[in-house]
């Protein structure tokens, strides 16, 4: 198998055969860096530089925000969202789509190495997500104050159906991330600002967080495996169908989150002048995905792409040479996310289906059901896609019930 590899400070990539060995995990010590260590090998913190009169504890503190507004009061009664309780798919047909990029290419006082290639990541993110009807906003080299202030702006929004956040920076273990002027921790500075108690406008709506940053200073040499002759085992599952209703219901604060990091806990994350392995693979797999593929499926393809098709090529630094990487996906999503498909897509006129009550329904009846729910009709996706994804379910007195409208 041929592997795309990375070379330090070169625009071209070479091709080598994968030959990982069962070697123990290597730890790279920042203090042992020499002049031969590449400056753009990854997103780990290379060294610490404390400018004069800088408090020693600044790196793990959030700067003072004298202008921080009072917490937005939660409205009386339940928070409104676009998706019915029993829907198996998030409703992205209504509301806006917003993607925010925190892009770091350099740091104050040159305390960290520049991140060459990050602009290539911004370019491919912007092109891909604008194609998916997101409004993309980029903050270049933001301070911690800039980052928090931007999240406050998001908290004021009530019109979004989905939110995506990209953090492109140097990182360390335990969720430590670096802004232009200081550092912060993801679980203290970012995550709480997106939960319903502080961001009610995103309650019940998917919040996608993509982090291109090292999770530590360890590297992964990989291990050789091969498929057995026992054959494949196929697993299938079917979502149960339930009628949705408009009654208030309670969800945990930490619902509807997806966090996709470029590397596993404690591990290195590789990047070159052409961009990072992770972001480039992410946008490639989304672009190549089919409308009927949900986001988690697409992200699994991203992990496979990075894990199998990438290997570092830094012969001048043995500790970083021929190393592997695998992204880490964590989520509390309770429904499927389809970035490319909508319930507004149509049903071929000649097609008929049998519903769960064994009643044959014509295409005209299906179209009328969609129109009665205020859904526009297009002529692109077959009706069985809706049925498979529980978008059209039980027959009610008014006809077909539209689970995602």
mmCIF file of C-alpha atoms in Angstrom:
data_model
loop_
_atom_site.group_PDB
_atom_site.id
_atom_site.type_symbol
_atom_site.label_atom_id
_atom_site.label_comp_id
_atom_site.label_asym_id
_atom_site.label_seq_id
_atom_site.Cartn_x
_atom_site.Cartn_y
_atom_site.Cartn_z
ATOM 1 C CA UNK A 1 0.000 0.000 0.000
ATOM 2 C CA UNK A 2 1.349 3.419 -0.861
ATOM 3 C CA UNK A 3 1.272 6.081 1.799
ATOM 4 C CA UNK A 4 1.312 9.836 1.401
ATOM 5 C CA UNK A 5 4.101 11.113 3.617
ATOM 6 C CA UNK A 6 5.284 14.435 4.962
ATOM 7 C CA UNK A 7 8.680 16.036 4.529
ATOM 8 C CA UNK A 8 9.921 19.002 6.500
ATOM 9 C CA UNK A 9 9.820 22.360 4.703
ATOM 10 C CA UNK A 10 9.137 20.821 1.277
ATOM 11 C CA UNK A 11 6.117 21.377 -0.917
ATOM 12 C CA UNK A 12 6.305 17.920 -2.510
ATOM 13 C CA UNK A 13 5.290 14.681 -0.859
ATOM 14 C CA UNK A 14 7.086 11.380 -1.379
ATOM 15 C CA UNK A 15 5.587 7.918 -1.493
ATOM 16 C CA UNK A 16 6.833 5.072 0.681
ATOM 17 C CA UNK A 17 5.589 1.665 1.688
ATOM 18 C CA UNK A 18 4.096 1.231 5.128
ATOM 19 C CA UNK A 19 6.296 -0.809 7.418
ATOM 20 C CA UNK A 20 5.357 0.097 10.982
ATOM 21 C CA UNK A 21 6.906 -1.990 13.705
ATOM 22 C CA UNK A 22 5.860 -3.040 17.132
ATOM 23 C CA UNK A 23 8.062 -0.472 18.777
ATOM 24 C CA UNK A 24 7.070 1.165 22.046
ATOM 25 C CA UNK A 25 5.494 4.604 22.008
ATOM 26 C CA UNK A 26 8.081 7.375 21.711
ATOM 27 C CA UNK A 27 7.920 10.492 23.829
ATOM 28 C CA UNK A 28 9.410 13.664 22.388
ATOM 29 C CA UNK A 29 10.855 15.973 24.969
ATOM 30 C CA UNK A 30 10.494 19.668 24.035
ATOM 31 C CA UNK A 31 13.623 20.483 25.985
ATOM 32 C CA UNK A 32 15.702 18.089 23.888
ATOM 33 C CA UNK A 33 14.895 19.756 20.562
ATOM 34 C CA UNK A 34 17.882 20.460 18.352
ATOM 35 C CA UNK A 35 18.413 22.521 15.246
ATOM 36 C CA UNK A 36 17.585 19.447 13.153
ATOM 37 C CA UNK A 37 14.056 19.133 14.496
ATOM 38 C CA UNK A 38 11.609 20.361 11.820
ATOM 39 C CA UNK A 39 9.673 23.478 12.656
ATOM 40 C CA UNK A 40 6.471 22.368 10.933
ATOM 41 C CA UNK A 41 6.347 18.706 11.944
ATOM 42 C CA UNK A 42 3.263 18.928 14.090
ATOM 43 C CA UNK A 43 1.043 20.896 16.406
ATOM 44 C CA UNK A 44 2.784 20.212 19.695
ATOM 45 C CA UNK A 45 4.131 23.066 21.737
ATOM 46 C CA UNK A 46 7.815 23.336 20.823
ATOM 47 C CA UNK A 47 9.031 25.492 23.700
ATOM 48 C CA UNK A 48 7.908 27.992 26.309
ATOM 49 C CA UNK A 49 8.995 31.594 26.215
ATOM 50 C CA UNK A 50 7.947 33.898 29.044
ATOM 51 C CA UNK A 51 8.303 37.577 28.132
ATOM 52 C CA UNK A 52 9.379 39.995 30.862
ATOM 53 C CA UNK A 53 6.813 40.786 33.538
ATOM 54 C CA UNK A 54 4.587 37.911 32.445
ATOM 55 C CA UNK A 55 2.922 36.085 35.367
ATOM 56 C CA UNK A 56 4.087 32.488 35.568
ATOM 57 C CA UNK A 57 0.528 31.176 35.804
ATOM 58 C CA UNK A 58 -0.757 33.013 32.727
ATOM 59 C CA UNK A 59 -0.549 29.971 30.471
ATOM 60 C CA UNK A 60 -3.341 28.168 32.298
ATOM 61 C CA UNK A 61 -5.507 31.153 33.117
ATOM 62 C CA UNK A 62 -8.276 32.879 31.229
ATOM 63 C CA UNK A 63 -7.547 36.609 30.903
ATOM 64 C CA UNK A 64 -9.844 38.946 32.776
ATOM 65 C CA UNK A 65 -12.973 39.969 30.855
ATOM 66 C CA UNK A 66 -14.263 43.221 32.407
ATOM 67 C CA UNK A 67 -16.804 43.585 29.602
ATOM 68 C CA UNK A 68 -18.350 40.119 30.038
ATOM 69 C CA UNK A 69 -22.122 40.493 29.876
ATOM 70 C CA UNK A 70 -24.474 38.981 32.373
ATOM 71 C CA UNK A 71 -25.512 35.443 31.564
ATOM 72 C CA UNK A 72 -28.442 35.486 29.184
ATOM 73 C CA UNK A 73 -31.584 34.648 31.153
ATOM 74 C CA UNK A 74 -33.233 31.434 30.104
ATOM 75 C CA UNK A 75 -36.764 31.947 28.807
ATOM 76 C CA UNK A 76 -39.709 30.769 30.848
ATOM 77 C CA UNK A 77 -40.825 27.321 29.788
ATOM 78 C CA UNK A 78 -39.050 24.879 27.475
ATOM 79 C CA UNK A 79 -36.435 25.990 24.951
ATOM 80 C CA UNK A 80 -37.570 25.665 21.356
ATOM 81 C CA UNK A 81 -35.719 23.551 18.817
ATOM 82 C CA UNK A 82 -36.384 22.458 15.240
ATOM 83 C CA UNK A 83 -36.381 18.696 15.803
ATOM 84 C CA UNK A 84 -39.235 16.580 17.168
ATOM 85 C CA UNK A 85 -38.554 14.500 20.250
ATOM 86 C CA UNK A 86 -38.727 11.070 18.607
ATOM 87 C CA UNK A 87 -37.029 12.016 15.338
ATOM 88 C CA UNK A 88 -33.962 9.952 14.520
ATOM 89 C CA UNK A 89 -32.477 12.748 12.369
ATOM 90 C CA UNK A 90 -31.609 16.333 13.301
ATOM 91 C CA UNK A 91 -33.775 18.763 11.383
ATOM 92 C CA UNK A 92 -31.430 20.999 9.384
ATOM 93 C CA UNK A 93 -34.113 22.245 7.016
ATOM 94 C CA UNK A 94 -34.841 25.395 9.016
ATOM 95 C CA UNK A 95 -32.467 27.973 10.395
ATOM 96 C CA UNK A 96 -28.979 29.052 9.474
ATOM 97 C CA UNK A 97 -25.707 27.147 9.447
ATOM 98 C CA UNK A 98 -22.627 28.747 10.987
ATOM 99 C CA UNK A 99 -18.993 27.603 10.978
ATOM 100 C CA UNK A 100 -16.334 29.493 12.956
ATOM 101 C CA UNK A 101 -12.583 28.935 12.474
ATOM 102 C CA UNK A 102 -10.018 29.891 15.124
ATOM 103 C CA UNK A 103 -6.905 29.840 12.941
ATOM 104 C CA UNK A 104 -3.458 30.229 14.486
ATOM 105 C CA UNK A 105 -0.385 30.651 12.285
ATOM 106 C CA UNK A 106 1.798 32.614 14.709
ATOM 107 C CA UNK A 107 2.002 33.541 18.382
ATOM 108 C CA UNK A 108 2.837 36.570 20.492
ATOM 109 C CA UNK A 109 6.535 37.033 21.337
ATOM 110 C CA UNK A 110 7.226 34.082 18.999
ATOM 111 C CA UNK A 111 6.665 31.879 22.041
ATOM 112 C CA UNK A 112 5.632 28.992 19.769
ATOM 113 C CA UNK A 113 6.711 27.864 16.313
ATOM 114 C CA UNK A 114 4.708 29.252 13.359
ATOM 115 C CA UNK A 115 2.120 26.825 11.954
ATOM 116 C CA UNK A 116 2.958 26.667 8.262
ATOM 117 C CA UNK A 117 0.228 25.152 6.101
ATOM 118 C CA UNK A 118 -2.663 26.196 8.336
ATOM 119 C CA UNK A 119 -3.918 28.631 5.686
ATOM 120 C CA UNK A 120 -4.376 25.668 3.360
ATOM 121 C CA UNK A 121 -6.634 24.100 5.987
ATOM 122 C CA UNK A 122 -8.659 27.319 6.264
ATOM 123 C CA UNK A 123 -9.051 27.414 2.493
ATOM 124 C CA UNK A 124 -10.374 23.860 2.184
ATOM 125 C CA UNK A 125 -12.680 24.244 5.212
ATOM 126 C CA UNK A 126 -14.139 27.450 3.798
ATOM 127 C CA UNK A 127 -14.723 25.976 0.342
ATOM 128 C CA UNK A 128 -16.271 22.754 1.656
ATOM 129 C CA UNK A 129 -18.560 24.241 4.273
ATOM 130 C CA UNK A 130 -19.743 27.112 2.102
ATOM 131 C CA UNK A 131 -20.747 24.443 -0.382
ATOM 132 C CA UNK A 132 -22.804 22.904 2.455
ATOM 133 C CA UNK A 133 -24.576 26.266 2.945
ATOM 134 C CA UNK A 134 -22.646 27.273 6.056
ATOM 135 C CA UNK A 135 -21.663 30.851 6.659
ATOM 136 C CA UNK A 136 -17.951 30.601 7.457
ATOM 137 C CA UNK A 137 -16.274 33.135 9.746
ATOM 138 C CA UNK A 138 -12.509 33.018 10.328
ATOM 139 C CA UNK A 139 -10.571 34.619 13.185
ATOM 140 C CA UNK A 140 -6.853 34.719 12.394
ATOM 141 C CA UNK A 141 -4.502 34.489 15.380
ATOM 142 C CA UNK A 142 -7.184 35.338 17.960
ATOM 143 C CA UNK A 143 -6.338 36.024 21.593
ATOM 144 C CA UNK A 144 -8.144 34.192 24.373
ATOM 145 C CA UNK A 145 -10.354 37.282 24.759
ATOM 146 C CA UNK A 146 -11.166 37.173 21.035
ATOM 147 C CA UNK A 147 -12.123 33.510 21.285
ATOM 148 C CA UNK A 148 -14.396 33.958 24.269
ATOM 149 C CA UNK A 149 -15.984 37.079 22.800
ATOM 150 C CA UNK A 150 -16.788 35.219 19.605
ATOM 151 C CA UNK A 151 -18.474 32.458 21.575
ATOM 152 C CA UNK A 152 -20.554 35.121 23.357
ATOM 153 C CA UNK A 153 -21.701 36.329 19.939
ATOM 154 C CA UNK A 154 -22.783 32.780 19.075
ATOM 155 C CA UNK A 155 -24.756 32.629 22.336
ATOM 156 C CA UNK A 156 -26.917 35.526 21.143
ATOM 157 C CA UNK A 157 -27.991 33.668 18.015
ATOM 158 C CA UNK A 158 -31.460 32.102 17.994
ATOM 159 C CA UNK A 159 -31.672 31.232 14.302
ATOM 160 C CA UNK A 160 -29.113 28.442 13.898
ATOM 161 C CA UNK A 161 -29.936 24.812 13.163
ATOM 162 C CA UNK A 162 -26.296 23.641 13.412
ATOM 163 C CA UNK A 163 -22.963 25.076 14.555
ATOM 164 C CA UNK A 164 -19.450 23.963 13.581
ATOM 165 C CA UNK A 165 -16.264 25.135 15.297
ATOM 166 C CA UNK A 166 -12.735 24.570 13.998
ATOM 167 C CA UNK A 167 -9.742 25.105 16.291
ATOM 168 C CA UNK A 168 -6.427 25.096 14.413
ATOM 169 C CA UNK A 169 -3.524 25.618 16.808
ATOM 170 C CA UNK A 170 -0.753 24.102 18.894
ATOM 171 C CA UNK A 171 -1.940 21.881 21.710
ATOM 172 C CA UNK A 172 -0.745 19.778 24.620
ATOM 173 C CA UNK A 173 -2.054 17.074 26.917
ATOM 174 C CA UNK A 174 -5.230 17.469 28.987
ATOM 175 C CA UNK A 175 -6.946 19.709 26.448
ATOM 176 C CA UNK A 176 -4.473 22.597 26.696
ATOM 177 C CA UNK A 177 -4.732 24.807 23.603
ATOM 178 C CA UNK A 178 -2.755 27.896 22.638
ATOM 179 C CA UNK A 179 -4.225 31.207 21.544
ATOM 180 C CA UNK A 180 -2.140 34.067 20.201
ATOM 181 C CA UNK A 181 -1.377 35.580 23.606
ATOM 182 C CA UNK A 182 -1.940 32.802 26.115
ATOM 183 C CA UNK A 183 -3.250 29.285 26.563
ATOM 184 C CA UNK A 184 -6.582 27.887 27.682
ATOM 185 C CA UNK A 185 -8.256 24.564 28.300
ATOM 186 C CA UNK A 186 -10.927 23.298 25.976
ATOM 187 C CA UNK A 187 -13.203 21.945 28.721
ATOM 188 C CA UNK A 188 -13.033 25.201 30.681
ATOM 189 C CA UNK A 189 -13.095 27.869 27.986
ATOM 190 C CA UNK A 190 -14.838 26.408 24.929
ATOM 191 C CA UNK A 191 -17.238 23.643 25.892
ATOM 192 C CA UNK A 192 -19.216 25.393 28.688
ATOM 193 C CA UNK A 193 -19.961 28.354 26.417
ATOM 194 C CA UNK A 194 -21.833 26.105 23.971
ATOM 195 C CA UNK A 195 -24.077 24.283 26.446
ATOM 196 C CA UNK A 196 -27.789 25.184 26.701
ATOM 197 C CA UNK A 197 -27.512 26.977 30.048
ATOM 198 C CA UNK A 198 -25.229 29.589 28.427
ATOM 199 C CA UNK A 199 -26.186 29.073 24.774
ATOM 200 C CA UNK A 200 -29.940 28.346 24.683
ATOM 201 C CA UNK A 201 -30.101 29.042 20.950
ATOM 202 C CA UNK A 202 -28.196 25.818 20.282
ATOM 203 C CA UNK A 203 -30.236 23.611 22.609
ATOM 204 C CA UNK A 204 -31.237 20.415 20.836
ATOM 205 C CA UNK A 205 -29.122 21.303 17.796
ATOM 206 C CA UNK A 206 -25.883 19.629 16.729
ATOM 207 C CA UNK A 207 -22.672 21.336 17.778
ATOM 208 C CA UNK A 208 -19.655 20.033 15.855
ATOM 209 C CA UNK A 209 -16.139 20.777 17.131
ATOM 210 C CA UNK A 210 -13.069 19.898 15.066
ATOM 211 C CA UNK A 211 -9.636 20.336 16.643
ATOM 212 C CA UNK A 212 -6.405 20.262 14.650
ATOM 213 C CA UNK A 213 -3.945 20.309 17.537
ATOM 214 C CA UNK A 214 -1.588 17.910 19.236
ATOM 215 C CA UNK A 215 -2.962 16.070 22.253
ATOM 216 C CA UNK A 216 0.524 15.572 23.701
ATOM 217 C CA UNK A 217 4.098 14.772 22.650
ATOM 218 C CA UNK A 218 3.936 11.010 22.085
ATOM 219 C CA UNK A 219 4.150 9.392 18.664
ATOM 220 C CA UNK A 220 2.708 6.176 17.298
ATOM 221 C CA UNK A 221 4.807 3.737 15.266
ATOM 222 C CA UNK A 222 1.845 1.553 14.354
ATOM 223 C CA UNK A 223 1.540 -2.232 14.219
ATOM 224 C CA UNK A 224 1.356 -4.665 11.277
ATOM 225 C CA UNK A 225 -1.880 -6.630 10.871
ATOM 226 C CA UNK A 226 -3.569 -8.652 8.151
ATOM 227 C CA UNK A 227 -7.109 -9.888 7.548
ATOM 228 C CA UNK A 228 -7.886 -13.450 8.587
ATOM 229 C CA UNK A 229 -9.463 -16.025 6.286
ATOM 230 C CA UNK A 230 -12.569 -16.368 8.438
ATOM 231 C CA UNK A 231 -14.550 -14.065 6.191
ATOM 232 C CA UNK A 232 -16.534 -10.961 6.948
ATOM 233 C CA UNK A 233 -19.112 -10.494 9.635
ATOM 234 C CA UNK A 234 -21.839 -8.068 8.705
ATOM 235 C CA UNK A 235 -23.869 -6.194 11.259
ATOM 236 C CA UNK A 236 -27.097 -4.411 10.534
ATOM 237 C CA UNK A 237 -29.408 -2.407 12.704
ATOM 238 C CA UNK A 238 -32.764 -0.765 12.250
ATOM 239 C CA UNK A 239 -34.010 2.250 14.123
ATOM 240 C CA UNK A 240 -37.360 1.705 15.737
ATOM 241 C CA UNK A 241 -40.149 3.949 14.528
ATOM 242 C CA UNK A 242 -42.113 6.047 16.996
ATOM 243 C CA UNK A 243 -44.573 8.825 16.513
ATOM 244 C CA UNK A 244 -43.160 12.193 17.541
ATOM 245 C CA UNK A 245 -45.079 14.755 19.550
ATOM 246 C CA UNK A 246 -44.794 18.346 20.633
ATOM 247 C CA UNK A 247 -44.818 17.762 24.385
ATOM 248 C CA UNK A 248 -41.909 19.306 26.305
ATOM 249 C CA UNK A 249 -39.146 16.890 27.191
ATOM 250 C CA UNK A 250 -35.823 17.082 28.992
ATOM 251 C CA UNK A 251 -32.376 16.357 27.565
ATOM 252 C CA UNK A 252 -28.979 16.461 29.304
ATOM 253 C CA UNK A 253 -26.938 19.647 28.956
ATOM 254 C CA UNK A 254 -24.163 17.698 27.275
ATOM 255 C CA UNK A 255 -26.385 16.311 24.495
ATOM 256 C CA UNK A 256 -25.908 17.032 20.795
ATOM 257 C CA UNK A 257 -22.126 17.468 20.890
ATOM 258 C CA UNK A 258 -19.551 16.008 18.544
ATOM 259 C CA UNK A 259 -15.838 16.520 19.176
ATOM 260 C CA UNK A 260 -13.425 15.262 16.539
ATOM 261 C CA UNK A 261 -9.730 15.717 17.341
ATOM 262 C CA UNK A 262 -6.851 15.180 14.966
ATOM 263 C CA UNK A 263 -5.022 12.801 17.306
ATOM 264 C CA UNK A 264 -5.631 10.412 20.194
ATOM 265 C CA UNK A 265 -5.020 11.491 23.797
ATOM 266 C CA UNK A 266 -1.377 12.335 24.395
ATOM 267 C CA UNK A 267 -0.427 11.883 20.736
ATOM 268 C CA UNK A 268 1.269 13.988 18.100
ATOM 269 C CA UNK A 269 -0.636 15.551 15.193
ATOM 270 C CA UNK A 270 1.125 16.015 11.854
ATOM 271 C CA UNK A 271 0.928 18.942 9.450
ATOM 272 C CA UNK A 272 2.919 20.125 6.431
ATOM 273 C CA UNK A 273 3.023 23.194 4.232
ATOM 274 C CA UNK A 274 0.131 21.674 2.263
ATOM 275 C CA UNK A 275 -2.067 21.501 5.350
ATOM 276 C CA UNK A 276 -2.737 19.001 8.106
ATOM 277 C CA UNK A 277 -3.483 15.337 7.515
ATOM 278 C CA UNK A 278 -6.655 15.632 9.574
ATOM 279 C CA UNK A 279 -8.340 18.704 8.079
ATOM 280 C CA UNK A 280 -7.433 17.781 4.514
ATOM 281 C CA UNK A 281 -8.848 14.269 4.974
ATOM 282 C CA UNK A 282 -11.960 15.629 6.711
ATOM 283 C CA UNK A 283 -12.887 17.957 3.872
ATOM 284 C CA UNK A 284 -12.016 15.355 1.248
ATOM 285 C CA UNK A 285 -14.259 12.701 2.797
ATOM 286 C CA UNK A 286 -17.161 15.127 3.259
ATOM 287 C CA UNK A 287 -16.818 16.219 -0.353
ATOM 288 C CA UNK A 288 -16.787 12.613 -1.598
ATOM 289 C CA UNK A 289 -19.617 11.445 0.664
ATOM 290 C CA UNK A 290 -23.092 10.607 -0.610
ATOM 291 C CA UNK A 291 -26.200 12.483 0.584
ATOM 292 C CA UNK A 292 -27.516 9.375 2.330
ATOM 293 C CA UNK A 293 -24.347 8.986 4.447
ATOM 294 C CA UNK A 294 -24.695 10.449 7.922
ATOM 295 C CA UNK A 295 -21.886 12.479 9.482
ATOM 296 C CA UNK A 296 -20.646 9.786 11.890
ATOM 297 C CA UNK A 297 -20.195 7.416 8.949
ATOM 298 C CA UNK A 298 -18.254 10.073 7.066
ATOM 299 C CA UNK A 299 -16.017 10.767 10.063
ATOM 300 C CA UNK A 300 -15.234 7.068 10.378
ATOM 301 C CA UNK A 301 -14.000 7.275 6.790
ATOM 302 C CA UNK A 302 -11.829 10.241 7.809
ATOM 303 C CA UNK A 303 -10.249 8.202 10.611
ATOM 304 C CA UNK A 304 -9.589 5.312 8.243
ATOM 305 C CA UNK A 305 -8.071 7.660 5.660
ATOM 306 C CA UNK A 306 -5.641 9.193 8.150
ATOM 307 C CA UNK A 307 -4.826 5.926 9.941
ATOM 308 C CA UNK A 308 -4.144 3.855 6.817
ATOM 309 C CA UNK A 309 -2.939 6.345 4.214
ATOM 310 C CA UNK A 310 -0.664 8.639 6.200
ATOM 311 C CA UNK A 311 2.857 8.130 7.543
ATOM 312 C CA UNK A 312 5.397 10.768 8.463
ATOM 313 C CA UNK A 313 8.645 11.136 6.562
ATOM 314 C CA UNK A 314 11.107 13.151 8.626
ATOM 315 C CA UNK A 315 14.409 11.259 8.327
ATOM 316 C CA UNK A 316 16.317 14.131 9.931
ATOM 317 C CA UNK A 317 14.401 13.479 13.171
ATOM 318 C CA UNK A 318 14.147 9.754 13.995
ATOM 319 C CA UNK A 319 11.667 10.423 16.819
ATOM 320 C CA UNK A 320 9.198 11.748 14.234
ATOM 321 C CA UNK A 321 10.079 9.506 11.276
ATOM 322 C CA UNK A 322 7.643 6.867 9.970
ATOM 323 C CA UNK A 323 4.993 7.650 12.563
ATOM 324 C CA UNK A 324 1.244 7.131 12.372
ATOM 325 C CA UNK A 325 -1.783 9.099 13.537
ATOM 326 C CA UNK A 326 -5.450 8.397 14.159
ATOM 327 C CA UNK A 327 -8.157 10.987 14.910
ATOM 328 C CA UNK A 328 -10.297 10.714 18.033
ATOM 329 C CA UNK A 329 -14.079 11.007 17.769
ATOM 330 C CA UNK A 330 -16.304 11.584 20.799
ATOM 331 C CA UNK A 331 -19.956 12.498 20.653
ATOM 332 C CA UNK A 332 -23.172 12.763 22.597
ATOM 333 C CA UNK A 333 -25.339 13.023 19.492
ATOM 334 C CA UNK A 334 -28.780 11.473 19.965
ATOM 335 C CA UNK A 335 -29.784 11.626 16.298
ATOM 336 C CA UNK A 336 -28.149 11.330 12.902
ATOM 337 C CA UNK A 337 -26.659 14.347 11.128
ATOM 338 C CA UNK A 338 -27.013 14.608 7.348
ATOM 339 C CA UNK A 339 -25.064 17.566 5.986
ATOM 340 C CA UNK A 340 -25.966 17.002 2.346
ATOM 341 C CA UNK A 341 -29.521 15.642 2.375
ATOM 342 C CA UNK A 342 -32.811 17.289 3.257
ATOM 343 C CA UNK A 343 -36.361 16.094 3.759
ATOM 344 C CA UNK A 344 -37.192 18.599 1.033
ATOM 345 C CA UNK A 345 -35.766 16.280 -1.610
ATOM 346 C CA UNK A 346 -38.344 14.681 -3.794
ATOM 347 C CA UNK A 347 -39.799 11.390 -4.692
ATOM 348 C CA UNK A 348 -39.976 10.153 -8.297
ATOM 349 C CA UNK A 349 -43.504 10.506 -9.621
ATOM 350 C CA UNK A 350 -43.871 6.912 -10.743
ATOM 351 C CA UNK A 351 -42.795 5.367 -7.471
ATOM 352 C CA UNK A 352 -45.136 3.867 -4.855
ATOM 353 C CA UNK A 353 -44.312 2.421 -1.462
ATOM 354 C CA UNK A 354 -45.988 0.480 1.308
ATOM 355 C CA UNK A 355 -45.988 2.137 4.700
ATOM 356 C CA UNK A 356 -45.773 0.523 8.140
ATOM 357 C CA UNK A 357 -49.534 -0.029 8.097
ATOM 358 C CA UNK A 358 -49.246 -1.958 4.779
ATOM 359 C CA UNK A 359 -51.073 0.812 2.937
ATOM 360 C CA UNK A 360 -49.870 1.616 -0.566
ATOM 361 C CA UNK A 361 -49.232 5.323 -1.020
ATOM 362 C CA UNK A 362 -48.744 6.958 -4.421
ATOM 363 C CA UNK A 363 -46.120 9.535 -5.204
ATOM 364 C CA UNK A 364 -48.804 12.201 -5.496
ATOM 365 C CA UNK A 365 -50.059 11.403 -1.998
ATOM 366 C CA UNK A 366 -46.526 11.532 -0.650
ATOM 367 C CA UNK A 367 -45.903 14.866 -2.317
ATOM 368 C CA UNK A 368 -49.126 16.233 -0.936
ATOM 369 C CA UNK A 369 -48.116 15.097 2.548
ATOM 370 C CA UNK A 370 -44.842 16.929 2.192
ATOM 371 C CA UNK A 371 -46.563 20.052 0.890
ATOM 372 C CA UNK A 372 -49.051 20.004 3.745
ATOM 373 C CA UNK A 373 -46.099 20.077 6.136
ATOM 374 C CA UNK A 374 -44.720 23.139 4.368
ATOM 375 C CA UNK A 375 -41.943 21.228 2.619
ATOM 376 C CA UNK A 376 -40.893 22.084 -0.931
ATOM 377 C CA UNK A 377 -40.519 19.261 -3.426
ATOM 378 C CA UNK A 378 -37.403 18.553 -5.475
ATOM 379 C CA UNK A 379 -36.772 15.613 -7.762
ATOM 380 C CA UNK A 380 -33.548 14.035 -6.565
ATOM 381 C CA UNK A 381 -33.772 11.394 -3.828
ATOM 382 C CA UNK A 382 -35.992 8.341 -3.758
ATOM 383 C CA UNK A 383 -38.671 7.858 -1.183
ATOM 384 C CA UNK A 384 -37.045 4.784 0.312
ATOM 385 C CA UNK A 385 -34.272 7.037 1.637
ATOM 386 C CA UNK A 386 -36.836 8.908 3.738
ATOM 387 C CA UNK A 387 -38.334 5.714 5.011
ATOM 388 C CA UNK A 388 -34.971 4.160 5.855
ATOM 389 C CA UNK A 389 -33.985 7.202 7.886
ATOM 390 C CA UNK A 390 -37.349 7.487 9.666
ATOM 391 C CA UNK A 391 -38.121 10.827 8.053
ATOM 392 C CA UNK A 392 -41.603 9.627 7.047
ATOM 393 C CA UNK A 393 -43.242 7.248 9.405
ATOM 394 C CA UNK A 394 -46.614 6.307 10.886
ATOM 395 C CA UNK A 395 -49.803 7.047 9.060
ATOM 396 C CA UNK A 396 -51.922 9.515 10.988
ATOM 397 C CA UNK A 397 -55.448 10.814 10.484
ATOM 398 C CA UNK A 398 -54.054 13.611 8.362
ATOM 399 C CA UNK A 399 -51.996 11.249 6.202
ATOM 400 C CA UNK A 400 -48.271 10.572 6.281
ATOM 401 C CA UNK A 401 -46.535 12.010 9.318
ATOM 402 C CA UNK A 402 -43.365 13.914 8.478
ATOM 403 C CA UNK A 403 -40.808 13.327 11.219
ATOM 404 C CA UNK A 404 -38.366 15.883 9.827
ATOM 405 C CA UNK A 405 -40.198 18.917 8.499
#
